[in-house]
Short mmCIF file of N, CA and C in Angstrom, two decimals:
data_model
loop_
_atom_site.label_atom_id
_atom_site.label_comp_id
_atom_site.label_asym_id
_atom_site.label_seq_id
_atom_site.Cartn_x
_atom_site.Cartn_y
_atom_site.Cartn_z
N MET A 28 69.04 85.18 92.33
CA MET A 28 70.47 85.49 92.36
C MET A 28 70.77 86.31 93.62
N ARG A 29 71.82 85.95 94.30
CA ARG A 29 72.21 86.59 95.54
C ARG A 29 72.99 87.86 95.27
N LYS A 30 72.68 88.92 95.99
CA LYS A 30 73.39 90.18 95.82
C LYS A 30 74.76 90.09 96.48
N ARG A 31 75.75 90.53 95.78
CA ARG A 31 77.12 90.55 96.30
C ARG A 31 77.41 91.89 96.96
N ILE A 32 78.20 91.85 98.01
CA ILE A 32 78.50 93.05 98.78
C ILE A 32 79.89 93.59 98.46
N LEU A 33 80.87 92.72 98.43
CA LEU A 33 82.25 93.14 98.23
C LEU A 33 82.53 93.41 96.75
N PRO A 34 83.16 94.54 96.44
CA PRO A 34 83.45 94.85 95.04
C PRO A 34 84.63 94.04 94.50
N LEU A 35 84.57 93.73 93.22
CA LEU A 35 85.66 92.97 92.58
C LEU A 35 86.97 93.74 92.60
N ALA A 36 86.91 95.05 92.53
CA ALA A 36 88.14 95.86 92.55
C ALA A 36 88.90 95.65 93.87
N ALA A 37 88.16 95.49 94.95
CA ALA A 37 88.82 95.24 96.25
C ALA A 37 89.50 93.87 96.25
N MET A 38 88.87 92.90 95.60
CA MET A 38 89.47 91.56 95.52
C MET A 38 90.77 91.60 94.73
N GLU A 39 90.77 92.38 93.65
CA GLU A 39 91.98 92.52 92.85
C GLU A 39 93.09 93.16 93.67
N SER A 40 92.75 94.17 94.44
CA SER A 40 93.74 94.84 95.29
C SER A 40 94.34 93.87 96.30
N ILE A 41 93.48 93.06 96.91
CA ILE A 41 93.96 92.07 97.89
C ILE A 41 94.91 91.08 97.22
N LEU A 42 94.53 90.58 96.06
CA LEU A 42 95.36 89.59 95.38
C LEU A 42 96.68 90.17 94.88
N LYS A 43 96.67 91.41 94.45
CA LYS A 43 97.90 92.03 93.94
C LYS A 43 98.82 92.52 95.05
N LYS A 44 98.26 92.82 96.20
CA LYS A 44 99.02 93.41 97.30
C LYS A 44 100.16 92.50 97.76
N ARG A 45 99.91 91.21 97.84
CA ARG A 45 100.88 90.27 98.38
C ARG A 45 101.66 89.49 97.34
N SER A 46 101.47 89.83 96.08
CA SER A 46 102.17 89.07 95.05
C SER A 46 102.67 89.98 93.95
N SER A 47 103.39 89.39 93.06
CA SER A 47 103.88 90.14 91.91
C SER A 47 103.01 89.88 90.69
N ALA A 48 101.79 89.41 90.92
CA ALA A 48 100.87 89.13 89.82
C ALA A 48 100.54 90.42 89.08
N VAL A 49 100.71 90.37 87.80
CA VAL A 49 100.42 91.53 86.97
C VAL A 49 98.93 91.59 86.65
N ARG A 50 98.34 90.41 86.44
CA ARG A 50 96.93 90.36 86.07
C ARG A 50 96.20 89.35 86.96
N VAL A 51 94.94 89.65 87.23
CA VAL A 51 94.11 88.76 88.01
C VAL A 51 92.82 88.53 87.22
N SER A 52 92.46 87.29 87.01
CA SER A 52 91.27 86.99 86.23
C SER A 52 90.00 87.33 87.01
N ASN A 53 88.94 87.59 86.28
CA ASN A 53 87.65 87.87 86.92
C ASN A 53 87.17 86.68 87.73
N SER A 54 87.42 85.49 87.22
CA SER A 54 86.98 84.30 87.96
C SER A 54 87.73 84.16 89.29
N ALA A 55 88.99 84.56 89.34
CA ALA A 55 89.75 84.53 90.59
C ALA A 55 89.20 85.55 91.57
N LYS A 56 88.88 86.74 91.08
CA LYS A 56 88.30 87.78 91.94
C LYS A 56 86.94 87.35 92.47
N GLU A 57 86.13 86.74 91.61
CA GLU A 57 84.81 86.29 92.02
C GLU A 57 84.91 85.16 93.05
N ALA A 58 85.86 84.26 92.86
CA ALA A 58 86.05 83.15 93.80
C ALA A 58 86.46 83.67 95.17
N LEU A 59 87.39 84.61 95.20
CA LEU A 59 87.83 85.19 96.47
C LEU A 59 86.67 85.91 97.15
N ARG A 60 85.90 86.67 96.37
CA ARG A 60 84.75 87.39 96.93
C ARG A 60 83.75 86.41 97.55
N ASP A 61 83.45 85.34 96.84
CA ASP A 61 82.49 84.35 97.34
C ASP A 61 82.95 83.76 98.67
N ILE A 62 84.21 83.39 98.73
CA ILE A 62 84.76 82.77 99.94
C ILE A 62 84.78 83.77 101.10
N LEU A 63 85.23 84.99 100.86
CA LEU A 63 85.29 85.99 101.92
C LEU A 63 83.90 86.36 102.44
N GLU A 64 82.93 86.45 101.54
CA GLU A 64 81.57 86.76 101.98
C GLU A 64 80.98 85.62 102.80
N GLU A 65 81.27 84.38 102.40
CA GLU A 65 80.78 83.23 103.15
C GLU A 65 81.37 83.20 104.56
N ILE A 66 82.68 83.41 104.64
CA ILE A 66 83.35 83.43 105.94
C ILE A 66 82.83 84.60 106.78
N GLY A 67 82.64 85.74 106.15
CA GLY A 67 82.13 86.92 106.86
C GLY A 67 80.73 86.69 107.42
N GLU A 68 79.88 86.01 106.66
CA GLU A 68 78.54 85.70 107.13
C GLU A 68 78.58 84.76 108.33
N GLU A 69 79.45 83.77 108.29
CA GLU A 69 79.57 82.82 109.41
C GLU A 69 80.06 83.53 110.67
N ILE A 70 81.05 84.38 110.53
CA ILE A 70 81.57 85.14 111.66
C ILE A 70 80.49 86.09 112.19
N GLY A 71 79.77 86.73 111.29
CA GLY A 71 78.71 87.64 111.69
C GLY A 71 77.62 86.95 112.49
N GLU A 72 77.20 85.77 112.04
CA GLU A 72 76.18 85.02 112.76
C GLU A 72 76.65 84.65 114.16
N LYS A 73 77.90 84.19 114.27
CA LYS A 73 78.44 83.85 115.59
C LYS A 73 78.54 85.08 116.48
N ALA A 74 78.95 86.21 115.90
CA ALA A 74 79.10 87.46 116.67
C ALA A 74 77.75 87.94 117.19
N ILE A 75 76.71 87.79 116.38
CA ILE A 75 75.36 88.18 116.82
C ILE A 75 74.93 87.32 118.00
N LYS A 76 75.19 86.03 117.94
CA LYS A 76 74.85 85.14 119.06
C LYS A 76 75.61 85.53 120.32
N LEU A 77 76.87 85.89 120.17
CA LEU A 77 77.67 86.29 121.32
C LEU A 77 77.13 87.58 121.95
N ALA A 78 76.74 88.54 121.12
CA ALA A 78 76.18 89.79 121.62
C ALA A 78 74.88 89.53 122.36
N HIS A 79 74.02 88.71 121.78
CA HIS A 79 72.74 88.38 122.44
C HIS A 79 72.98 87.66 123.75
N HIS A 80 73.94 86.75 123.76
CA HIS A 80 74.28 86.01 124.99
C HIS A 80 74.76 86.97 126.08
N SER A 81 75.40 88.05 125.67
CA SER A 81 75.89 89.05 126.63
C SER A 81 74.80 90.06 127.01
N GLY A 82 73.61 89.88 126.46
CA GLY A 82 72.51 90.77 126.79
C GLY A 82 72.52 92.07 126.02
N ARG A 83 73.21 92.09 124.87
CA ARG A 83 73.30 93.30 124.06
C ARG A 83 72.63 93.11 122.72
N LYS A 84 72.15 94.22 122.16
CA LYS A 84 71.62 94.22 120.80
C LYS A 84 72.69 94.68 119.82
N THR A 85 73.75 95.27 120.34
CA THR A 85 74.83 95.81 119.52
C THR A 85 75.98 94.82 119.43
N VAL A 86 76.40 94.52 118.21
CA VAL A 86 77.58 93.68 117.99
C VAL A 86 78.81 94.57 118.10
N LYS A 87 79.74 94.17 118.93
CA LYS A 87 80.97 94.94 119.14
C LYS A 87 82.16 94.23 118.52
N ASP A 88 83.26 94.95 118.46
CA ASP A 88 84.48 94.39 117.87
C ASP A 88 84.93 93.14 118.61
N VAL A 89 84.73 93.10 119.92
CA VAL A 89 85.15 91.92 120.69
C VAL A 89 84.34 90.69 120.27
N ASP A 90 83.06 90.90 119.91
CA ASP A 90 82.24 89.79 119.44
C ASP A 90 82.79 89.25 118.11
N ILE A 91 83.16 90.15 117.23
CA ILE A 91 83.72 89.74 115.93
C ILE A 91 85.02 88.98 116.13
N LYS A 92 85.89 89.53 116.95
CA LYS A 92 87.20 88.89 117.19
C LYS A 92 87.04 87.52 117.82
N LEU A 93 86.12 87.39 118.79
CA LEU A 93 85.90 86.12 119.44
C LEU A 93 85.26 85.12 118.47
N ALA A 94 84.34 85.58 117.66
CA ALA A 94 83.68 84.71 116.68
C ALA A 94 84.64 84.22 115.62
N ALA A 95 85.66 85.00 115.32
CA ALA A 95 86.62 84.62 114.28
C ALA A 95 87.61 83.56 114.75
N LYS A 96 87.70 83.36 116.04
CA LYS A 96 88.67 82.37 116.57
C LYS A 96 88.17 80.96 116.37
#
């Protein structure tokens, strides 16, 4: 089983912030968490490659922003 990083409470906050939803199901929170973590991993991998290509061991915000495009 894969360890999850993002807390479900944060997913609920994200879902409630932009809507008038009174309740959010656990399955909806888990689905959002899974998708965000997957996207985050993909961006992270690209950012690491960009940092290495630039001759750095440190990933910077510019690497993340460029990888997200």
